């Protein structure tokens, strides 16, 4: 995957000097360091497993403005200034305003070239017995263009304090190194941004991260509630973690092997992410527990948590949260294994012995490495 930045602009809210700068020109993306900085932050935000989901309210003014921009009725700079004016006004009313830069980006995430190429070749072969190597370049380019996704993002970059060196001159005019504090340091590309929103320009679905702020004496999340006017739904990570906790609690309650149950749940989540990218939390119980009482208790617990009927689960989230399962025994032994092996006794098997203990058998091992 690669990120292509179409437009980017930076607005400055300096609450120390009480001077705000609303840029009227976009960032110069011909500057490599600028382009890399913008693309890296946009890509990291899009791939953050803590992203919450949202849908615009029917009365959302922001959604209307974004549709106007998409149709070419509003320029990128014009829309970004509208956003900046709103955000600056709200942030200035915080109990303790923090100088912040607003980065607004229109970018595209290119498709996986190899995957799209294979799909195009397979389709061509089905239609006319065309060899995969003979697929026209134009067909591939058209497929890649259609598979690319376009996003509109806004990121709040809070300024950091940092120390830096300055070169001055002493009383005699001799050069002298000095230490100074700088108040307008942007987050490094490797750092997570705490507050941002990313909108899919095709579906207008929203991904965001934000933190509660005390604004004019009222604590709220500014981005979803104030700017976007969208719903706030749990992140994929939060849903997976909640389902995993319920599985473990139900297994413990009924005396089942919690380690096996949890690894089966993670395996099911990974499979659904690969197949559909959506997960119905209440279905997990039927996949994990064989006995009806456990399935029924699981469904009751899911209902008590008010989890949504279906939640999107991105593959990268499933890979990081559910791909592997780690257990620790009361004897101090730790084992990490792929969650999918929970269904396969050819590699690992948990056996309950008559004396109430558990035996773990690792099978078909070709070699062992020290880690």
Tab-separated table of C-alpha atoms in Angstrom:
chain	number	residue	atom	x	y	z
A	1	UNK	CA	0.000	0.000	0.000
A	2	UNK	CA	1.161	3.529	-0.741
A	3	UNK	CA	-0.228	6.955	0.093
A	4	UNK	CA	-0.731	9.628	-2.545
A	5	UNK	CA	-1.357	13.149	-1.204
A	6	UNK	CA	-3.554	15.276	-3.459
A	7	UNK	CA	-3.871	18.373	-1.268
A	8	UNK	CA	-2.572	19.431	2.148
A	9	UNK	CA	-2.709	22.664	4.110
A	10	UNK	CA	-1.561	23.733	7.583
A	11	UNK	CA	-3.341	26.275	9.806
A	12	UNK	CA	-1.720	27.616	12.984
A	13	UNK	CA	-3.481	28.309	16.300
A	14	UNK	CA	-0.964	30.043	18.604
A	15	UNK	CA	-2.741	30.568	21.904
A	16	UNK	CA	0.455	31.842	23.569
A	17	UNK	CA	0.651	34.936	21.362
A	18	UNK	CA	-3.109	34.933	20.604
A	19	UNK	CA	-2.364	34.923	16.864
A	20	UNK	CA	-4.016	32.469	14.485
A	21	UNK	CA	-2.811	31.995	10.906
A	22	UNK	CA	-5.354	30.649	8.426
A	23	UNK	CA	-3.299	29.642	5.411
A	24	UNK	CA	-4.592	30.690	2.003
A	25	UNK	CA	-2.167	28.474	0.094
A	26	UNK	CA	-1.569	24.732	0.282
A	27	UNK	CA	1.638	23.113	1.469
A	28	UNK	CA	4.322	22.712	-1.167
A	29	UNK	CA	4.191	18.962	-1.774
A	30	UNK	CA	7.128	19.172	-4.183
A	31	UNK	CA	9.251	19.420	-1.040
A	32	UNK	CA	10.046	15.810	-0.250
A	33	UNK	CA	10.236	16.217	3.526
A	34	UNK	CA	6.867	17.991	3.590
A	35	UNK	CA	5.178	15.356	1.463
A	36	UNK	CA	6.659	12.496	3.514
A	37	UNK	CA	5.605	14.140	6.781
A	38	UNK	CA	2.000	14.574	5.622
A	39	UNK	CA	1.742	11.119	4.033
A	40	UNK	CA	3.201	9.368	7.085
A	41	UNK	CA	0.788	10.992	9.532
A	42	UNK	CA	-2.184	10.326	7.238
A	43	UNK	CA	-1.197	6.681	6.792
A	44	UNK	CA	-0.585	6.116	10.520
A	45	UNK	CA	-3.930	7.657	11.414
A	46	UNK	CA	-5.782	5.535	8.866
A	47	UNK	CA	-4.165	2.343	10.176
A	48	UNK	CA	-4.571	3.054	13.901
A	49	UNK	CA	-6.291	0.088	15.569
A	50	UNK	CA	-7.810	2.461	18.150
A	51	UNK	CA	-9.907	4.267	15.519
A	52	UNK	CA	-13.545	4.661	16.509
A	53	UNK	CA	-16.264	4.515	13.856
A	54	UNK	CA	-18.975	7.041	13.121
A	55	UNK	CA	-21.765	7.942	10.726
A	56	UNK	CA	-22.849	11.496	9.964
A	57	UNK	CA	-26.145	12.654	11.421
A	58	UNK	CA	-28.731	13.583	8.769
A	59	UNK	CA	-28.464	17.205	9.926
A	60	UNK	CA	-24.627	17.331	9.855
A	61	UNK	CA	-23.498	20.599	8.269
A	62	UNK	CA	-19.971	19.249	7.883
A	63	UNK	CA	-21.241	16.375	5.723
A	64	UNK	CA	-23.003	18.865	3.444
A	65	UNK	CA	-19.847	20.952	3.081
A	66	UNK	CA	-17.807	17.837	2.325
A	67	UNK	CA	-20.287	16.763	-0.367
A	68	UNK	CA	-20.010	20.228	-1.902
A	69	UNK	CA	-16.215	19.875	-1.981
A	70	UNK	CA	-16.489	16.436	-3.560
A	71	UNK	CA	-18.746	17.855	-6.313
A	72	UNK	CA	-16.296	20.686	-6.982
A	73	UNK	CA	-18.575	23.403	-5.580
A	74	UNK	CA	-16.068	24.334	-2.864
A	75	UNK	CA	-12.278	24.502	-3.037
A	76	UNK	CA	-9.997	22.539	-0.753
A	77	UNK	CA	-8.524	25.718	0.756
A	78	UNK	CA	-11.964	27.229	1.333
A	79	UNK	CA	-13.245	24.155	3.160
A	80	UNK	CA	-10.078	23.861	5.242
A	81	UNK	CA	-10.364	27.504	6.383
A	82	UNK	CA	-13.958	26.907	7.466
A	83	UNK	CA	-12.790	23.964	9.548
A	84	UNK	CA	-9.878	25.971	10.964
A	85	UNK	CA	-12.074	28.901	12.003
A	86	UNK	CA	-14.447	26.581	13.857
A	87	UNK	CA	-11.679	24.609	15.566
A	88	UNK	CA	-9.729	27.719	16.578
A	89	UNK	CA	-12.834	29.263	18.113
A	90	UNK	CA	-13.654	26.142	20.111
A	91	UNK	CA	-10.096	25.365	21.228
A	92	UNK	CA	-9.570	28.939	22.409
A	93	UNK	CA	-12.352	28.405	24.972
A	94	UNK	CA	-10.578	25.478	26.635
A	95	UNK	CA	-9.756	25.859	30.304
A	96	UNK	CA	-6.080	25.552	29.352
A	97	UNK	CA	-5.671	26.202	25.589
A	98	UNK	CA	-2.772	24.385	23.958
A	99	UNK	CA	-1.194	25.854	20.836
A	100	UNK	CA	-2.152	23.547	17.980
A	101	UNK	CA	-1.694	23.237	14.239
A	102	UNK	CA	-4.494	21.898	12.049
A	103	UNK	CA	-3.352	19.712	9.166
A	104	UNK	CA	-6.022	19.074	6.519
A	105	UNK	CA	-5.292	16.444	3.868
A	106	UNK	CA	-6.966	15.031	0.766
A	107	UNK	CA	-5.194	11.745	0.063
A	108	UNK	CA	-5.589	8.369	-1.598
A	109	UNK	CA	-4.518	4.950	-0.447
A	110	UNK	CA	-3.427	2.873	-3.433
A	111	UNK	CA	-4.509	-0.734	-3.705
A	112	UNK	CA	-2.235	-3.724	-3.320
A	113	UNK	CA	-0.831	-3.949	-6.857
A	114	UNK	CA	-0.083	-7.672	-6.743
A	115	UNK	CA	-3.528	-8.555	-5.434
A	116	UNK	CA	-5.340	-6.421	-8.014
A	117	UNK	CA	-3.132	-7.724	-10.812
A	118	UNK	CA	-3.968	-11.305	-9.860
A	119	UNK	CA	-7.696	-10.504	-9.783
A	120	UNK	CA	-7.570	-8.823	-13.210
A	121	UNK	CA	-5.630	-11.726	-14.686
A	122	UNK	CA	-8.084	-14.248	-13.256
A	123	UNK	CA	-11.066	-12.352	-14.645
A	124	UNK	CA	-9.449	-12.060	-18.077
A	125	UNK	CA	-8.683	-15.758	-18.085
A	126	UNK	CA	-12.279	-16.629	-17.217
A	127	UNK	CA	-13.665	-14.474	-20.003
A	128	UNK	CA	-11.352	-15.372	-22.847
A	129	UNK	CA	-8.718	-17.904	-21.833
A	130	UNK	CA	-6.123	-15.133	-21.723
A	131	UNK	CA	-2.775	-15.974	-20.187
A	132	UNK	CA	-2.072	-14.020	-16.996
A	133	UNK	CA	1.104	-12.560	-18.492
A	134	UNK	CA	-0.871	-11.131	-21.441
A	135	UNK	CA	-3.246	-8.961	-19.432
A	136	UNK	CA	-3.331	-5.481	-20.931
A	137	UNK	CA	-1.607	-2.743	-18.981
A	138	UNK	CA	-4.621	-0.490	-19.428
A	139	UNK	CA	-6.921	-2.996	-17.748
A	140	UNK	CA	-4.603	-3.221	-14.756
A	141	UNK	CA	-4.285	0.563	-14.441
A	142	UNK	CA	-8.055	0.940	-14.633
A	143	UNK	CA	-8.538	-1.691	-11.926
A	144	UNK	CA	-5.933	-0.089	-9.672
A	145	UNK	CA	-7.532	3.323	-10.080
A	146	UNK	CA	-10.949	1.908	-9.179
A	147	UNK	CA	-9.544	0.046	-6.172
A	148	UNK	CA	-7.792	3.105	-4.706
A	149	UNK	CA	-9.678	4.806	-1.885
A	150	UNK	CA	-9.829	8.570	-1.414
A	151	UNK	CA	-9.977	10.126	2.035
A	152	UNK	CA	-10.410	13.563	3.593
A	153	UNK	CA	-8.507	13.936	6.855
A	154	UNK	CA	-8.015	16.565	9.525
A	155	UNK	CA	-5.395	16.180	12.248
A	156	UNK	CA	-4.837	18.331	15.329
A	157	UNK	CA	-1.081	18.577	15.882
A	158	UNK	CA	-0.544	19.865	19.407
A	159	UNK	CA	2.669	21.825	19.802
A	160	UNK	CA	5.319	20.392	22.094
A	161	UNK	CA	7.936	22.149	24.151
A	162	UNK	CA	11.503	21.201	23.332
A	163	UNK	CA	14.993	22.418	24.050
A	164	UNK	CA	17.316	23.401	21.235
A	165	UNK	CA	20.714	24.985	20.857
A	166	UNK	CA	21.293	28.550	19.793
A	167	UNK	CA	24.564	30.148	18.785
A	168	UNK	CA	25.136	33.588	20.241
A	169	UNK	CA	28.035	35.823	21.195
A	170	UNK	CA	29.439	36.700	24.559
A	171	UNK	CA	30.316	40.152	25.857
A	172	UNK	CA	33.586	40.082	23.982
A	173	UNK	CA	31.976	39.025	20.729
A	174	UNK	CA	33.229	35.445	20.922
A	175	UNK	CA	30.789	32.762	19.708
A	176	UNK	CA	28.902	30.985	22.471
A	177	UNK	CA	26.490	28.041	22.462
A	178	UNK	CA	23.285	28.566	24.382
A	179	UNK	CA	20.217	26.516	25.343
A	180	UNK	CA	16.754	27.801	24.435
A	181	UNK	CA	13.237	26.454	24.800
A	182	UNK	CA	11.083	26.231	21.686
A	183	UNK	CA	7.293	26.213	22.020
A	184	UNK	CA	6.153	25.172	18.529
A	185	UNK	CA	7.519	21.703	17.865
A	186	UNK	CA	5.273	19.481	15.720
A	187	UNK	CA	4.843	15.766	16.497
A	188	UNK	CA	7.388	13.533	14.776
A	189	UNK	CA	6.062	11.291	11.980
A	190	UNK	CA	6.660	8.293	14.258
A	191	UNK	CA	4.423	9.732	17.000
A	192	UNK	CA	0.698	9.044	17.278
A	193	UNK	CA	-1.651	11.993	16.927
A	194	UNK	CA	-4.290	12.066	19.674
A	195	UNK	CA	-7.089	13.835	17.788
A	196	UNK	CA	-8.039	13.444	14.139
A	197	UNK	CA	-10.762	12.331	11.748
A	198	UNK	CA	-10.612	10.518	8.423
A	199	UNK	CA	-13.631	10.387	6.115
A	200	UNK	CA	-14.016	7.950	3.235
A	201	UNK	CA	-14.959	10.203	0.315
A	202	UNK	CA	-17.017	7.461	-1.346
A	203	UNK	CA	-19.100	6.177	1.560
A	204	UNK	CA	-18.688	9.154	3.949
A	205	UNK	CA	-17.985	6.694	6.773
A	206	UNK	CA	-15.894	8.202	9.555
A	207	UNK	CA	-12.855	7.000	11.482
A	208	UNK	CA	-11.635	9.157	14.336
A	209	UNK	CA	-9.703	9.459	17.556
A	210	UNK	CA	-10.329	12.219	20.042
A	211	UNK	CA	-10.083	13.015	23.720
A	212	UNK	CA	-12.518	14.818	26.027
A	213	UNK	CA	-11.831	18.529	26.387
A	214	UNK	CA	-13.271	21.000	28.860
A	215	UNK	CA	-14.606	23.771	26.607
A	216	UNK	CA	-16.499	26.676	28.133
A	217	UNK	CA	-17.054	24.585	31.258
A	218	UNK	CA	-18.471	21.605	29.353
A	219	UNK	CA	-16.497	18.386	28.809
A	220	UNK	CA	-16.972	16.862	25.365
A	221	UNK	CA	-15.162	15.394	22.385
A	222	UNK	CA	-14.790	18.265	19.952
A	223	UNK	CA	-14.269	16.380	16.685
A	224	UNK	CA	-17.256	13.970	16.585
A	225	UNK	CA	-19.690	16.044	18.622
A	226	UNK	CA	-18.799	19.578	17.597
A	227	UNK	CA	-17.246	19.558	14.139
A	228	UNK	CA	-18.446	16.416	12.379
A	229	UNK	CA	-21.755	15.852	14.160
A	230	UNK	CA	-21.456	12.089	13.840
A	231	UNK	CA	-22.182	9.025	15.944
A	232	UNK	CA	-19.559	7.507	18.239
A	233	UNK	CA	-19.166	3.746	17.868
A	234	UNK	CA	-16.609	1.461	19.480
A	235	UNK	CA	-13.359	0.758	17.690
A	236	UNK	CA	-12.679	-2.667	16.207
A	237	UNK	CA	-10.073	-3.209	18.907
A	238	UNK	CA	-12.553	-2.390	21.684
A	239	UNK	CA	-15.161	-4.781	20.266
A	240	UNK	CA	-12.669	-7.638	19.900
A	241	UNK	CA	-11.347	-7.101	23.422
A	242	UNK	CA	-14.890	-7.012	24.848
A	243	UNK	CA	-15.873	-10.225	23.041
A	244	UNK	CA	-12.680	-11.904	24.254
A	245	UNK	CA	-13.400	-10.869	27.844
A	246	UNK	CA	-16.959	-12.240	27.634
A	247	UNK	CA	-15.725	-15.548	26.194
A	248	UNK	CA	-13.249	-15.920	29.042
A	249	UNK	CA	-15.828	-15.013	31.699
A	250	UNK	CA	-18.427	-17.462	30.336
A	251	UNK	CA	-15.856	-20.261	30.106
A	252	UNK	CA	-14.755	-19.674	33.709
A	253	UNK	CA	-18.370	-19.503	34.891
A	254	UNK	CA	-19.206	-22.929	33.432
A	255	UNK	CA	-15.865	-24.590	34.178
A	256	UNK	CA	-14.745	-24.791	30.543
A	257	UNK	CA	-11.136	-24.362	29.394
A	258	UNK	CA	-10.841	-20.580	29.020
A	259	UNK	CA	-7.550	-20.793	27.101
A	260	UNK	CA	-9.064	-23.014	24.416
A	261	UNK	CA	-12.260	-20.946	24.226
A	262	UNK	CA	-10.387	-17.674	23.873
A	263	UNK	CA	-8.052	-18.997	21.203
A	264	UNK	CA	-11.075	-20.278	19.228
A	265	UNK	CA	-12.701	-16.845	19.506
A	266	UNK	CA	-9.583	-15.131	18.173
A	267	UNK	CA	-9.347	-17.624	15.323
A	268	UNK	CA	-12.964	-16.909	14.356
A	269	UNK	CA	-12.351	-13.142	14.397
A	270	UNK	CA	-9.331	-13.536	12.122
A	271	UNK	CA	-11.316	-15.706	9.707
A	272	UNK	CA	-14.176	-13.184	9.511
A	273	UNK	CA	-11.736	-10.343	8.884
A	274	UNK	CA	-10.223	-12.273	5.989
A	275	UNK	CA	-13.604	-13.160	4.491
A	276	UNK	CA	-15.973	-10.239	5.099
A	277	UNK	CA	-14.247	-7.527	7.178
A	278	UNK	CA	-17.379	-7.502	9.362
A	279	UNK	CA	-18.076	-9.263	12.638
A	280	UNK	CA	-21.369	-10.068	14.333
A	281	UNK	CA	-20.325	-10.324	18.019
A	282	UNK	CA	-23.272	-12.528	19.032
A	283	UNK	CA	-22.224	-15.212	16.506
A	284	UNK	CA	-18.929	-15.857	18.270
A	285	UNK	CA	-20.549	-17.885	21.039
A	286	UNK	CA	-21.880	-20.533	18.645
A	287	UNK	CA	-18.410	-20.908	17.124
A	288	UNK	CA	-16.600	-21.175	20.453
A	289	UNK	CA	-18.963	-23.107	22.741
A	290	UNK	CA	-20.531	-26.450	21.847
A	291	UNK	CA	-23.060	-26.544	24.696
A	292	UNK	CA	-26.247	-24.512	24.383
A	293	UNK	CA	-26.221	-23.131	27.973
A	294	UNK	CA	-22.812	-21.535	27.345
A	295	UNK	CA	-23.962	-20.138	23.996
A	296	UNK	CA	-27.067	-18.663	25.618
A	297	UNK	CA	-25.069	-17.100	28.468
A	298	UNK	CA	-22.629	-15.625	25.965
A	299	UNK	CA	-25.461	-14.002	23.967
A	300	UNK	CA	-26.934	-12.562	27.167
A	301	UNK	CA	-23.571	-11.052	28.120
A	302	UNK	CA	-23.130	-9.531	24.646
A	303	UNK	CA	-26.592	-7.959	24.926
A	304	UNK	CA	-25.692	-6.521	28.332
A	305	UNK	CA	-22.635	-4.808	26.807
A	306	UNK	CA	-24.834	-3.138	24.135
A	307	UNK	CA	-22.439	-4.129	21.364
A	308	UNK	CA	-23.587	-3.338	17.805
A	309	UNK	CA	-25.103	-6.130	15.691
A	310	UNK	CA	-22.295	-5.833	13.123
A	311	UNK	CA	-18.978	-4.052	13.357
A	312	UNK	CA	-16.270	-3.579	10.736
A	313	UNK	CA	-13.075	-5.436	11.600
A	314	UNK	CA	-10.114	-4.423	9.473
A	315	UNK	CA	-7.613	-7.146	8.628
A	316	UNK	CA	-4.736	-5.226	10.185
A	317	UNK	CA	-6.679	-4.941	13.451
A	318	UNK	CA	-7.455	-8.663	13.497
A	319	UNK	CA	-3.841	-9.498	12.748
A	320	UNK	CA	-2.544	-7.441	15.659
A	321	UNK	CA	-5.215	-8.303	18.209
A	322	UNK	CA	-6.415	-11.805	17.340
A	323	UNK	CA	-3.795	-13.522	15.190
A	324	UNK	CA	-1.862	-15.048	18.114
A	325	UNK	CA	-2.871	-16.280	21.539
A	326	UNK	CA	-0.611	-16.225	24.582
A	327	UNK	CA	-1.130	-18.287	27.725
A	328	UNK	CA	0.717	-18.563	31.015
A	329	UNK	CA	0.416	-21.575	33.301
A	330	UNK	CA	0.503	-21.537	37.102
A	331	UNK	CA	3.905	-23.234	36.801
A	332	UNK	CA	5.304	-20.151	35.040
A	333	UNK	CA	5.438	-21.584	31.505
A	334	UNK	CA	4.394	-19.191	28.727
A	335	UNK	CA	3.256	-20.335	25.266
A	336	UNK	CA	2.312	-18.234	22.265
A	337	UNK	CA	0.662	-19.938	19.306
A	338	UNK	CA	-1.395	-18.935	16.219
A	339	UNK	CA	-5.060	-18.691	17.208
A	340	UNK	CA	-6.097	-20.826	14.233
A	341	UNK	CA	-4.308	-23.811	15.799
A	342	UNK	CA	-7.012	-23.921	18.460
A	343	UNK	CA	-9.109	-25.871	15.935
A	344	UNK	CA	-6.267	-28.182	14.938
A	345	UNK	CA	-5.147	-30.896	17.352
A	346	UNK	CA	-2.332	-31.803	14.941
A	347	UNK	CA	-0.305	-28.911	16.397
A	348	UNK	CA	-1.548	-28.228	19.926
A	349	UNK	CA	-3.994	-30.031	22.179
A	350	UNK	CA	-5.346	-29.343	25.668
A	351	UNK	CA	-6.298	-32.453	27.621
A	352	UNK	CA	-8.131	-32.443	30.968
A	353	UNK	CA	-6.900	-35.227	33.228
A	354	UNK	CA	-8.994	-37.118	35.846
A	355	UNK	CA	-7.179	-35.332	38.696
A	356	UNK	CA	-8.413	-31.931	37.446
A	357	UNK	CA	-5.133	-30.818	35.904
A	358	UNK	CA	-4.503	-29.827	32.293
A	359	UNK	CA	-1.960	-31.294	29.916
A	360	UNK	CA	-0.766	-29.321	26.884
A	361	UNK	CA	0.639	-31.317	23.983
A	362	UNK	CA	2.687	-29.609	21.251
A	363	UNK	CA	2.876	-31.804	18.148
A	364	UNK	CA	4.632	-32.126	14.791
A	365	UNK	CA	7.531	-29.876	15.760
A	366	UNK	CA	10.424	-29.974	13.315
A	367	UNK	CA	12.843	-27.739	15.254
A	368	UNK	CA	13.031	-25.499	18.280
A	369	UNK	CA	14.793	-22.106	18.493
A	370	UNK	CA	15.833	-20.115	21.519
A	371	UNK	CA	14.152	-16.690	21.481
